[in-house]
PDB file of N, CA and C in Angstrom:
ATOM      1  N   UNK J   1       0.943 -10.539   1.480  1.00  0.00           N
ATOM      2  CA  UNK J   1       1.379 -11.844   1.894  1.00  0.00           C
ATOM      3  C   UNK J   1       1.184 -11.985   3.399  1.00  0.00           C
ATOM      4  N   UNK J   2       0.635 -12.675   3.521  1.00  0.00           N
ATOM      5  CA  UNK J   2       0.733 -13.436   5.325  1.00  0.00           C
ATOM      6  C   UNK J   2       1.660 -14.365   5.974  1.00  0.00           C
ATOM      7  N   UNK J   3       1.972 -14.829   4.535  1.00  0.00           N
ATOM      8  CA  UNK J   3       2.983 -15.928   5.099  1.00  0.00           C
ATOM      9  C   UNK J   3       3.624 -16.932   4.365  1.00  0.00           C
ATOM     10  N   UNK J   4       5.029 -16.606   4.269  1.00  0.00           N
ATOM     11  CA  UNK J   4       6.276 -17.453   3.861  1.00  0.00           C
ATOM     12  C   UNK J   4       5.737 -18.347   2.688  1.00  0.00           C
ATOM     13  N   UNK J   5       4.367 -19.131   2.926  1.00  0.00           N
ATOM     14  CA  UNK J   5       4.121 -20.622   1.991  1.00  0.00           C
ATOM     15  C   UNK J   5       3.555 -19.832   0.821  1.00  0.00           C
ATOM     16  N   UNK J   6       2.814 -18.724   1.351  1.00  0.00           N
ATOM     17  CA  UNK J   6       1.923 -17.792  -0.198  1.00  0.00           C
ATOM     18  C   UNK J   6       2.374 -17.338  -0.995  1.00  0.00           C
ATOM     19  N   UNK J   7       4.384 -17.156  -1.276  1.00  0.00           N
ATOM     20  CA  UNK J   7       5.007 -17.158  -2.232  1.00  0.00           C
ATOM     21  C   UNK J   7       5.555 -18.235  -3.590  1.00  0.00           C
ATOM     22  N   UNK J   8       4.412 -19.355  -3.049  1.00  0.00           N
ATOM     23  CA  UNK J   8       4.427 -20.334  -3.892  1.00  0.00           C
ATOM     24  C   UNK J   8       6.468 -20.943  -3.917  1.00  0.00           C
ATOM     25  N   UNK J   9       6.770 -20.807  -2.744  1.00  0.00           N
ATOM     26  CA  UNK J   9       8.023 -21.621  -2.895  1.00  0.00           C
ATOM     27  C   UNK J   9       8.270 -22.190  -1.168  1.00  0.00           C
ATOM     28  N   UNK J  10       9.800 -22.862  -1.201  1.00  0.00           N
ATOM     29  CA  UNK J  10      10.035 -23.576  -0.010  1.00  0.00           C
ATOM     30  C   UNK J  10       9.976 -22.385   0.900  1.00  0.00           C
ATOM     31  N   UNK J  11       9.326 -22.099   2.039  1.00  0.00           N
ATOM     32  CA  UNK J  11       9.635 -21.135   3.010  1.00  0.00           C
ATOM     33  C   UNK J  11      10.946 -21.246   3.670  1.00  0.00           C
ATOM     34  N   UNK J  12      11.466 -22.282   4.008  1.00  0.00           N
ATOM     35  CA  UNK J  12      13.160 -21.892   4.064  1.00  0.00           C
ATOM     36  C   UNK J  12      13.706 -21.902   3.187  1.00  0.00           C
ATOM     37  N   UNK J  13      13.595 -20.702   2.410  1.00  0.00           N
ATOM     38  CA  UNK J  13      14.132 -20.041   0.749  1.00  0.00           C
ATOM     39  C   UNK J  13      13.786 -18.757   1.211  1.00  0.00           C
ATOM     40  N   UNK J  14      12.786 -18.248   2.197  1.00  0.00           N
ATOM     41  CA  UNK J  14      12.528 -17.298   2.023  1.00  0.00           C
ATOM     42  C   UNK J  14      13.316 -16.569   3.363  1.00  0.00           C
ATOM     43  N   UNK J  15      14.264 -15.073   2.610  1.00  0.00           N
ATOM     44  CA  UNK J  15      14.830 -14.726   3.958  1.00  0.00           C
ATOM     45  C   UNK J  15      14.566 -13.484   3.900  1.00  0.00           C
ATOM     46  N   UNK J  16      14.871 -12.457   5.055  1.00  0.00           N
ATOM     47  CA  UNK J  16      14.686 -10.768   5.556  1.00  0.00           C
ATOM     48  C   UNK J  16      15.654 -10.984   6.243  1.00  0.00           C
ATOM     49  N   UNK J  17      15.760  -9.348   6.742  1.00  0.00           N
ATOM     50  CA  UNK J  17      16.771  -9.493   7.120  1.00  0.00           C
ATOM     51  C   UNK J  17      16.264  -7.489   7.912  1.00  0.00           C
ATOM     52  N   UNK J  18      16.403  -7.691   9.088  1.00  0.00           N
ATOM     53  CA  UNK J  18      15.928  -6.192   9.744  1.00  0.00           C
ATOM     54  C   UNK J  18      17.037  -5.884  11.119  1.00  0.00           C
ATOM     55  N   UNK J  19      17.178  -4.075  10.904  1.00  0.00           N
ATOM     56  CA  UNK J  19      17.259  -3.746  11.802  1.00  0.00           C
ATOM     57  C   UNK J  19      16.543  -2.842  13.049  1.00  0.00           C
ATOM     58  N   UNK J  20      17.062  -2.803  14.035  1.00  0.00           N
ATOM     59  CA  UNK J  20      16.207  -2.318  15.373  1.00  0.00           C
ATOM     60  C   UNK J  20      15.807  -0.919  14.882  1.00  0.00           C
ATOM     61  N   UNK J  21      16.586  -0.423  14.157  1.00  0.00           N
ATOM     62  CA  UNK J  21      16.210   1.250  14.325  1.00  0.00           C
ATOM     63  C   UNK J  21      15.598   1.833  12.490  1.00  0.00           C
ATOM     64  N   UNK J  22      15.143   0.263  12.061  1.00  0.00           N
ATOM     65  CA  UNK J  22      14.746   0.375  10.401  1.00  0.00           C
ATOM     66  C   UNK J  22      13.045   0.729  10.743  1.00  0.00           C
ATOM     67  N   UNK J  23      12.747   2.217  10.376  1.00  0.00           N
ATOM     68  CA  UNK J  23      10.916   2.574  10.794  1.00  0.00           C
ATOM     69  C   UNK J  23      10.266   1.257   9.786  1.00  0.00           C
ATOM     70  N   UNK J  24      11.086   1.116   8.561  1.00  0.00           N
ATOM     71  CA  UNK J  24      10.225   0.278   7.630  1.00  0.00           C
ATOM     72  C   UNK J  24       9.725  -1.108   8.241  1.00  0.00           C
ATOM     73  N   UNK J  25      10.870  -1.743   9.192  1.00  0.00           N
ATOM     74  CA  UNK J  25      10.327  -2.729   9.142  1.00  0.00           C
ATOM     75  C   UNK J  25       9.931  -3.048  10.988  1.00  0.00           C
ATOM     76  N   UNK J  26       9.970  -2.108  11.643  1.00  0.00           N
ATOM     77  CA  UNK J  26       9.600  -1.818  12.858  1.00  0.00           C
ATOM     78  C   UNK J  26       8.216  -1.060  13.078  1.00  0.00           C
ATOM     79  N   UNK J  27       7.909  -0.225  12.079  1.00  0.00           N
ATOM     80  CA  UNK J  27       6.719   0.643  12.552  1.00  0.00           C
ATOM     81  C   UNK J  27       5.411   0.459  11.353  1.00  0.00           C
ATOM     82  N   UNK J  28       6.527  -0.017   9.780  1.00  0.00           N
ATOM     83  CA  UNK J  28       5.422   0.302   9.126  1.00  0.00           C
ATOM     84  C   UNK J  28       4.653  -1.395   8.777  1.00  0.00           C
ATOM     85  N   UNK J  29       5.493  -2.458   9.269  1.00  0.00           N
ATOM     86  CA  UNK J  29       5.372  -3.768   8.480  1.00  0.00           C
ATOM     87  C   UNK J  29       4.352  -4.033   9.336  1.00  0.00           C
ATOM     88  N   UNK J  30       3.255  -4.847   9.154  1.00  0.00           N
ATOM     89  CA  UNK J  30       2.189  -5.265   9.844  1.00  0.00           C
ATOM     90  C   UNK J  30       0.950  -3.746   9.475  1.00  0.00           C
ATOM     91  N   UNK J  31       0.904  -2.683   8.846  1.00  0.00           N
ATOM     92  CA  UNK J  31       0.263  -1.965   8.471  1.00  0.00           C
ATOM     93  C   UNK J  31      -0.291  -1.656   7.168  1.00  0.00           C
ATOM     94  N   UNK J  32       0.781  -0.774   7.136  1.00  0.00           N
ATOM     95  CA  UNK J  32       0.520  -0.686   5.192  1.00  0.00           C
ATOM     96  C   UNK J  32       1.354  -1.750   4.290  1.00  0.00           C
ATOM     97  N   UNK J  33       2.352  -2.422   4.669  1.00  0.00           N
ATOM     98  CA  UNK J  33       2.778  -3.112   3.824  1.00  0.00           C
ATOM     99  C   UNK J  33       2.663  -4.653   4.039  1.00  0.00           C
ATOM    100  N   UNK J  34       1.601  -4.909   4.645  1.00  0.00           N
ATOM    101  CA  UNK J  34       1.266  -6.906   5.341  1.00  0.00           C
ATOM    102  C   UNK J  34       2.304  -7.265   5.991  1.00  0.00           C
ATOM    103  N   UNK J  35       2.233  -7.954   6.270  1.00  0.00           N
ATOM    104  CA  UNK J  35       2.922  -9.198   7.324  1.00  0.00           C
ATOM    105  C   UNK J  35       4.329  -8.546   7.450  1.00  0.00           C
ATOM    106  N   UNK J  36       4.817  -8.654   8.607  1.00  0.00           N
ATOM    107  CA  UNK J  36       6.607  -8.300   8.766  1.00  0.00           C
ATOM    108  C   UNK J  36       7.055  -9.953   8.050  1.00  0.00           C
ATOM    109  N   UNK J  37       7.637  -9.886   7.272  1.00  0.00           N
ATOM    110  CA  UNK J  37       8.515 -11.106   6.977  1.00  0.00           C
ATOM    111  C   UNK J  37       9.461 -11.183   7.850  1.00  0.00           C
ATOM    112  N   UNK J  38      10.118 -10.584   8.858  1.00  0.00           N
ATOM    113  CA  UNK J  38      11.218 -10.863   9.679  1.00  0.00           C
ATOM    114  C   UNK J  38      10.703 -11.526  11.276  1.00  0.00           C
ATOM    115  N   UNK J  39       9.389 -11.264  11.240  1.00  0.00           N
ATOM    116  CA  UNK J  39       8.495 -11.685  12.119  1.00  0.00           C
ATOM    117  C   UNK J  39       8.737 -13.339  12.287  1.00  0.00           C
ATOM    118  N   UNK J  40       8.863 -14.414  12.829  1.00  0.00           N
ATOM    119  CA  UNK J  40       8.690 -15.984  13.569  1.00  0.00           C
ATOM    120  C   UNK J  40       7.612 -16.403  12.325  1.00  0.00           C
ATOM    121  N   UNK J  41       5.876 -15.710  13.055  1.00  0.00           N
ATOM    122  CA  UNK J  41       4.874 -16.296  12.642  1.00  0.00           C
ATOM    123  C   UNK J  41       4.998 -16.044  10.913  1.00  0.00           C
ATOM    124  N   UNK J  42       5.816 -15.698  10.135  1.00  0.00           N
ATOM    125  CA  UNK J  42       5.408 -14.941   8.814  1.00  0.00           C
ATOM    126  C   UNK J  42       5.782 -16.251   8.294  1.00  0.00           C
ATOM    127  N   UNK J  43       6.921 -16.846   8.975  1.00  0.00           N
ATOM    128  CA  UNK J  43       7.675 -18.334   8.504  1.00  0.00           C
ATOM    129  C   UNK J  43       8.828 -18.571   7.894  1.00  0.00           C
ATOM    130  N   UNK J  44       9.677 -17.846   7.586  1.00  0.00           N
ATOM    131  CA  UNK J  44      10.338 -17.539   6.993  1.00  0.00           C
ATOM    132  C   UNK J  44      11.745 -17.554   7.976  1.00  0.00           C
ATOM    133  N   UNK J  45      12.702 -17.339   6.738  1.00  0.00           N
ATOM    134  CA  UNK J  45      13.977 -17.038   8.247  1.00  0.00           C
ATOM    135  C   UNK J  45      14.695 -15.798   8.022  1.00  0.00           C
ATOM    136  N   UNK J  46      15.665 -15.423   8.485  1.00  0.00           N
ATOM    137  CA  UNK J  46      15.932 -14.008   9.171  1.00  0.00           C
ATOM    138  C   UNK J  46      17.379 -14.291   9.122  1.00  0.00           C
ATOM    139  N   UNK J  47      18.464 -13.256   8.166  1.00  0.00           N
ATOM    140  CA  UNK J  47      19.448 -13.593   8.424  1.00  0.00           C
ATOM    141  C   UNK J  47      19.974 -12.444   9.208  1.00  0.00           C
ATOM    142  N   UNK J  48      21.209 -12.146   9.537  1.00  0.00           N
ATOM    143  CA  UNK J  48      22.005 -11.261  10.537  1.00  0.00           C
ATOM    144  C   UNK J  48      22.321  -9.759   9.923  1.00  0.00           C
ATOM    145  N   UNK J  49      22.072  -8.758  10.486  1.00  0.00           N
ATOM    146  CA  UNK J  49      21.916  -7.567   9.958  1.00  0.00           C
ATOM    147  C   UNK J  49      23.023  -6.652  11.332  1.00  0.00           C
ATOM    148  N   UNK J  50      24.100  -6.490  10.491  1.00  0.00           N
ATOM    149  CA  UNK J  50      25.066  -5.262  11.518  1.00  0.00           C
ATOM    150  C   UNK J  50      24.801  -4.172  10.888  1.00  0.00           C
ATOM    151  N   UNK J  51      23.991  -3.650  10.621  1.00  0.00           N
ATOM    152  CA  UNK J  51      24.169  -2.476  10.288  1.00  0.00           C
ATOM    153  C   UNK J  51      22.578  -1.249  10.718  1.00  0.00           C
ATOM    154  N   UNK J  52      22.277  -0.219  10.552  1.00  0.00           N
ATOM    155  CA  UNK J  52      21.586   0.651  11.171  1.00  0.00           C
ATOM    156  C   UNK J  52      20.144   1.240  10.062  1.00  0.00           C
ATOM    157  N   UNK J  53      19.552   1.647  10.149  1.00  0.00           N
ATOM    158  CA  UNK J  53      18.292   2.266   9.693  1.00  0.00           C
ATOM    159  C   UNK J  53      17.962   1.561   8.347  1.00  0.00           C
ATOM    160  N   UNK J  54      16.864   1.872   7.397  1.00  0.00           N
ATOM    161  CA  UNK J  54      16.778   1.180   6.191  1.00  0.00           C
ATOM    162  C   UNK J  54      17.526   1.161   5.261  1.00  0.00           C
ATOM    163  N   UNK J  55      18.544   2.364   5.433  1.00  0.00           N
ATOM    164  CA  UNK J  55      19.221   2.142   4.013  1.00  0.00           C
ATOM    165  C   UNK J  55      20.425   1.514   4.480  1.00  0.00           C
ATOM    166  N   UNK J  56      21.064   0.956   5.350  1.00  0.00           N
ATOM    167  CA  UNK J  56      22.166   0.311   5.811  1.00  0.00           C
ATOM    168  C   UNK J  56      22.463  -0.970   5.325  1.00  0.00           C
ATOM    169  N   UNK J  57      21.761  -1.724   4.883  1.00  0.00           N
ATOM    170  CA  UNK J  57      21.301  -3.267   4.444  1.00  0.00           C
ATOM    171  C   UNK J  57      22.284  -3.563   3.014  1.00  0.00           C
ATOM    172  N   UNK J  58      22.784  -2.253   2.329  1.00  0.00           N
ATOM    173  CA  UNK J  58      23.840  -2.297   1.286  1.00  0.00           C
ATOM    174  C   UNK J  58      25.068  -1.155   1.769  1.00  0.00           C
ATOM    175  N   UNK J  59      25.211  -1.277   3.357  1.00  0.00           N
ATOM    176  CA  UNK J  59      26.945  -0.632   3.010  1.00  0.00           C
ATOM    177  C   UNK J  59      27.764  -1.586   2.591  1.00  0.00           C
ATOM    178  N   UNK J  60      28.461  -0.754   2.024  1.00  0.00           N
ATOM    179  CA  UNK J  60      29.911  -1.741   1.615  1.00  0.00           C
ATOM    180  C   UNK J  60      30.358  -2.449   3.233  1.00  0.00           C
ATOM    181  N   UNK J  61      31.198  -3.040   2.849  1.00  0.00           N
ATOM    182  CA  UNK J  61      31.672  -4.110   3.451  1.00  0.00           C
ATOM    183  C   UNK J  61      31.034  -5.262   4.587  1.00  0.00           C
ATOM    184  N   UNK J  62      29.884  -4.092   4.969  1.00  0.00           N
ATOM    185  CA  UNK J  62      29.107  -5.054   5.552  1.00  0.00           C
ATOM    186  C   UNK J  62      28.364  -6.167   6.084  1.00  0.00           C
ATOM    187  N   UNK J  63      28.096  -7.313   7.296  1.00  0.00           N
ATOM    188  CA  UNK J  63      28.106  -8.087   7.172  1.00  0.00           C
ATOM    189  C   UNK J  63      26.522  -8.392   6.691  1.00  0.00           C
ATOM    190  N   UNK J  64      25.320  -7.350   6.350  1.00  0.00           N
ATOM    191  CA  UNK J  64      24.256  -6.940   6.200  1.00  0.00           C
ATOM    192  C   UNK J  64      24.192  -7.573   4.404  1.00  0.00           C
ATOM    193  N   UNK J  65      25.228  -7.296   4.095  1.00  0.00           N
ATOM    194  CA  UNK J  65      25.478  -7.134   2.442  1.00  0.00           C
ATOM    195  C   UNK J  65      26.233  -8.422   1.962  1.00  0.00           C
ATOM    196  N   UNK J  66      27.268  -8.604   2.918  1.00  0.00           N
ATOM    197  CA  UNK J  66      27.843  -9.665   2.874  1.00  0.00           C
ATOM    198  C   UNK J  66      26.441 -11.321   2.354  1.00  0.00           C
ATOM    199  N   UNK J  67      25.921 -10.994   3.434  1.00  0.00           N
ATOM    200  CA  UNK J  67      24.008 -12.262   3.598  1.00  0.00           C
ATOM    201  C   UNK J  67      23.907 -12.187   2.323  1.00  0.00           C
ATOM    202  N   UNK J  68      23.460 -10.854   2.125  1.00  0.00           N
ATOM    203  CA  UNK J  68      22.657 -10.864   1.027  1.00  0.00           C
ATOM    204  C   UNK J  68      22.683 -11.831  -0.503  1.00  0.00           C
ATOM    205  N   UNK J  69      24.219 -11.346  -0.428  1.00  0.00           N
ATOM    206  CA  UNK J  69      25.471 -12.306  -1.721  1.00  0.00           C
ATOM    207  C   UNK J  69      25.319 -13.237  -1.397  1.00  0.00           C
ATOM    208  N   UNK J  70      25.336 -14.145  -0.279  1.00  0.00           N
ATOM    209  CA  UNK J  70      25.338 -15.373   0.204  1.00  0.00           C
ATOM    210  C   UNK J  70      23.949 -15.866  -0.085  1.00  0.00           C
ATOM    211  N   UNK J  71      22.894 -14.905   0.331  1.00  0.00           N
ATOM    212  CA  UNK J  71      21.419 -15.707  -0.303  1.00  0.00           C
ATOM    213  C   UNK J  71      21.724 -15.959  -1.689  1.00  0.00           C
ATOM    214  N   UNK J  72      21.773 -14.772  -2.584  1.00  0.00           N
ATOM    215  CA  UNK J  72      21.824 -14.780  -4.022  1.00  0.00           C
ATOM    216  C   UNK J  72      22.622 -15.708  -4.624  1.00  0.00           C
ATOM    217  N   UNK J  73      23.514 -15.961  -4.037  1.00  0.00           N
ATOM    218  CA  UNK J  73      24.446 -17.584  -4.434  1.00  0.00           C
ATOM    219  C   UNK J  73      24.287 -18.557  -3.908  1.00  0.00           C
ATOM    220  N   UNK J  74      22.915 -18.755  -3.560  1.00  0.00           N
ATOM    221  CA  UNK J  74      22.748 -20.042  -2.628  1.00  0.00           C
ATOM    222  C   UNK J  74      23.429 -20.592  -1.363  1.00  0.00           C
ATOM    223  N   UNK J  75      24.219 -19.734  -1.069  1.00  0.00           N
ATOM    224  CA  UNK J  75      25.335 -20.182   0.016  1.00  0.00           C
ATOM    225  C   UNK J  75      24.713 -19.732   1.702  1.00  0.00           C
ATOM    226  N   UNK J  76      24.690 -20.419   2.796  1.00  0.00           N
ATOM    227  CA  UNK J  76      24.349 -20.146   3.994  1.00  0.00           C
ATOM    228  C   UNK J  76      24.538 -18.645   4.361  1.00  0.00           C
ATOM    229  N   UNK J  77      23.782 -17.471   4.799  1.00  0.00           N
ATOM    230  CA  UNK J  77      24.356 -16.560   5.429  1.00  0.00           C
ATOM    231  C   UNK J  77      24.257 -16.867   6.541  1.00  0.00           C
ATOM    232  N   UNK J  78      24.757 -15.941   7.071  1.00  0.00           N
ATOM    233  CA  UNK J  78      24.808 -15.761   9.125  1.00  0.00           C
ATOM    234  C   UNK J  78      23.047 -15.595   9.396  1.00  0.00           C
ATOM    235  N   UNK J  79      22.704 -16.809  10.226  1.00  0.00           N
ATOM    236  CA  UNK J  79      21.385 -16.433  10.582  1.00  0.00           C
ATOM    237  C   UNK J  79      21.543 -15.304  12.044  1.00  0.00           C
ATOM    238  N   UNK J  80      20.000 -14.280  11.449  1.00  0.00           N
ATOM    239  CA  UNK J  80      20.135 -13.301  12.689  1.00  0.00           C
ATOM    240  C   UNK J  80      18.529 -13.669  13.641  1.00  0.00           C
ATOM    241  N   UNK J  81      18.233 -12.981  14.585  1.00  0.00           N
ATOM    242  CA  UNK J  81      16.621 -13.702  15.405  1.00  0.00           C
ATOM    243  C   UNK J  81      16.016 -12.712  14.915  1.00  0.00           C
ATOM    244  N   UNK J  82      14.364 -13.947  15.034  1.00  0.00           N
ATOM    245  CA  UNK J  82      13.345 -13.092  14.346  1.00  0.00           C
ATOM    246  C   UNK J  82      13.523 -11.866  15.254  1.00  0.00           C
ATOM    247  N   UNK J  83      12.107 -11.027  14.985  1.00  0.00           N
ATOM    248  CA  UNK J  83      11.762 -10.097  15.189  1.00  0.00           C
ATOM    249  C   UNK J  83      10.599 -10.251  15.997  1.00  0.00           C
ATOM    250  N   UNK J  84      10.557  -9.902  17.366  1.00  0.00           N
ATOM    251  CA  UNK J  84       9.083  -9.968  18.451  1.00  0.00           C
ATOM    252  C   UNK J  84       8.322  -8.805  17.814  1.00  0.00           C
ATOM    253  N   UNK J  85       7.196  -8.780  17.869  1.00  0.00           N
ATOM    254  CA  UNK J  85       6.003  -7.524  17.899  1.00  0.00           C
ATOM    255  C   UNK J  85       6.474  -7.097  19.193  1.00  0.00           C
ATOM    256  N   UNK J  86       6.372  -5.794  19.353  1.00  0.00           N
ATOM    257  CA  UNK J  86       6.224  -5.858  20.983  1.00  0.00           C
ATOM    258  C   UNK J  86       4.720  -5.399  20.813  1.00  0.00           C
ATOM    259  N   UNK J  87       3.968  -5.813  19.821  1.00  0.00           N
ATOM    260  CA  UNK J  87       1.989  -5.170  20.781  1.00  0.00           C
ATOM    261  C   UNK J  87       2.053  -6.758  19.742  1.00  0.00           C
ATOM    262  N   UNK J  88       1.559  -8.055  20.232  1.00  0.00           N
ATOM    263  CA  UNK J  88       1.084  -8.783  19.293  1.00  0.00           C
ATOM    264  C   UNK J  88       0.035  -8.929  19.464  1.00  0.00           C
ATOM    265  N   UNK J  89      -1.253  -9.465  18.832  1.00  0.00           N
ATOM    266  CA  UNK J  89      -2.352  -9.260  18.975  1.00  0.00           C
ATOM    267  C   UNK J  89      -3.515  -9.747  19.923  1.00  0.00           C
ATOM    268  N   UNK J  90      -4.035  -9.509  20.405  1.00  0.00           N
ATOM    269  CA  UNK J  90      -4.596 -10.200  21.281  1.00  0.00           C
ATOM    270  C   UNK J  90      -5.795 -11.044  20.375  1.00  0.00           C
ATOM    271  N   UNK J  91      -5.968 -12.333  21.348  1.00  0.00           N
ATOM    272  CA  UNK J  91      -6.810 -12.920  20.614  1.00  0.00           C
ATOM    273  C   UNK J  91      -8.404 -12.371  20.273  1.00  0.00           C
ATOM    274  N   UNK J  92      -8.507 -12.714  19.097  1.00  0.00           N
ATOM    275  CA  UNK J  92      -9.434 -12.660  18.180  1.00  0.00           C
ATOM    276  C   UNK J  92      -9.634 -10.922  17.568  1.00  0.00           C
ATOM    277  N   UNK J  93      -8.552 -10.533  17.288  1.00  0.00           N
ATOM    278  CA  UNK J  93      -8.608  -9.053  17.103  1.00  0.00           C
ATOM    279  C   UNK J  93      -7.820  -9.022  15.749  1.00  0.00           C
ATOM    280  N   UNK J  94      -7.573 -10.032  14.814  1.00  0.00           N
ATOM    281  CA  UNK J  94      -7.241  -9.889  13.605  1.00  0.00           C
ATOM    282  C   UNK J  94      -7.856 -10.771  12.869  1.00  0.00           C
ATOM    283  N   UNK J  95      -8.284 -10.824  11.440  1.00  0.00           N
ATOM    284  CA  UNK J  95      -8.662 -11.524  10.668  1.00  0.00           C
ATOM    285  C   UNK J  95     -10.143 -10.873  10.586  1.00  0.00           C
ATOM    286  N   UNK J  96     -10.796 -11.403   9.336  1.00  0.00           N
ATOM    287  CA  UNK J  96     -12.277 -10.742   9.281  1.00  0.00           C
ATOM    288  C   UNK J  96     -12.742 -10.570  10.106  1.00  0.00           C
ATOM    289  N   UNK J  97     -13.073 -11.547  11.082  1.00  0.00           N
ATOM    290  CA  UNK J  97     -13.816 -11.089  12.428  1.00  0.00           C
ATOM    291  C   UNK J  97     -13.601 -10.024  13.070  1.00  0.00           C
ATOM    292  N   UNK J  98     -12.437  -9.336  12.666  1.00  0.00           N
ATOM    293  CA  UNK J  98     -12.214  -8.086  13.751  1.00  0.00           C
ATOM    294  C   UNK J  98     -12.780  -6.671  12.930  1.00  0.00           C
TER     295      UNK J  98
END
């Protein structure tokens, strides 16, 4: 996926949700697994994540977990900010041409 609309639904429907010290979605997204969805450009939105590395996203009580329930019931979670690249690409260095 590249982006939010290629899931064939409303892109504000579509949410992630990352933390700073998660390798998955800091080191590996934009590589082996396409597009960071927590990324601005992916389109999508980004809700609020207190909690630490990849598997943190379901501790109990959490406000990480808390979102999640709140997506799944349609109900607002706490929005959190995208996610910057810190290397974004320079122009013309992605897409076939590159």
């Amino acid at each position: 996926m590249d982006h939010a609309k290629d899931l064939n639904m409303d892109p504000d429907r579509v949410w992630a949700g990352w933390a700073p010290d998660d390798i998955v979605s800091t080191d590996a997204s934009g590589k082996a697994l396409g597009e960071n969805p927590a990324e601005k450009e992916f389109g999508g939105k980004v809700f609020d994540v207190d909690t630490s590395g990849h598997g943190g996203y379901w501790d109990k009580g959490s406000e990480s977990l808390a979102n999640q329930g709140r997506i799944i019931a349609r109900m607002p979670p706490g929005e959190g900010k995208h996610r910057v690249h810190p290397h974004p690409h320079p122009p013309k260095t992605e897409g076939s041409d590159w």
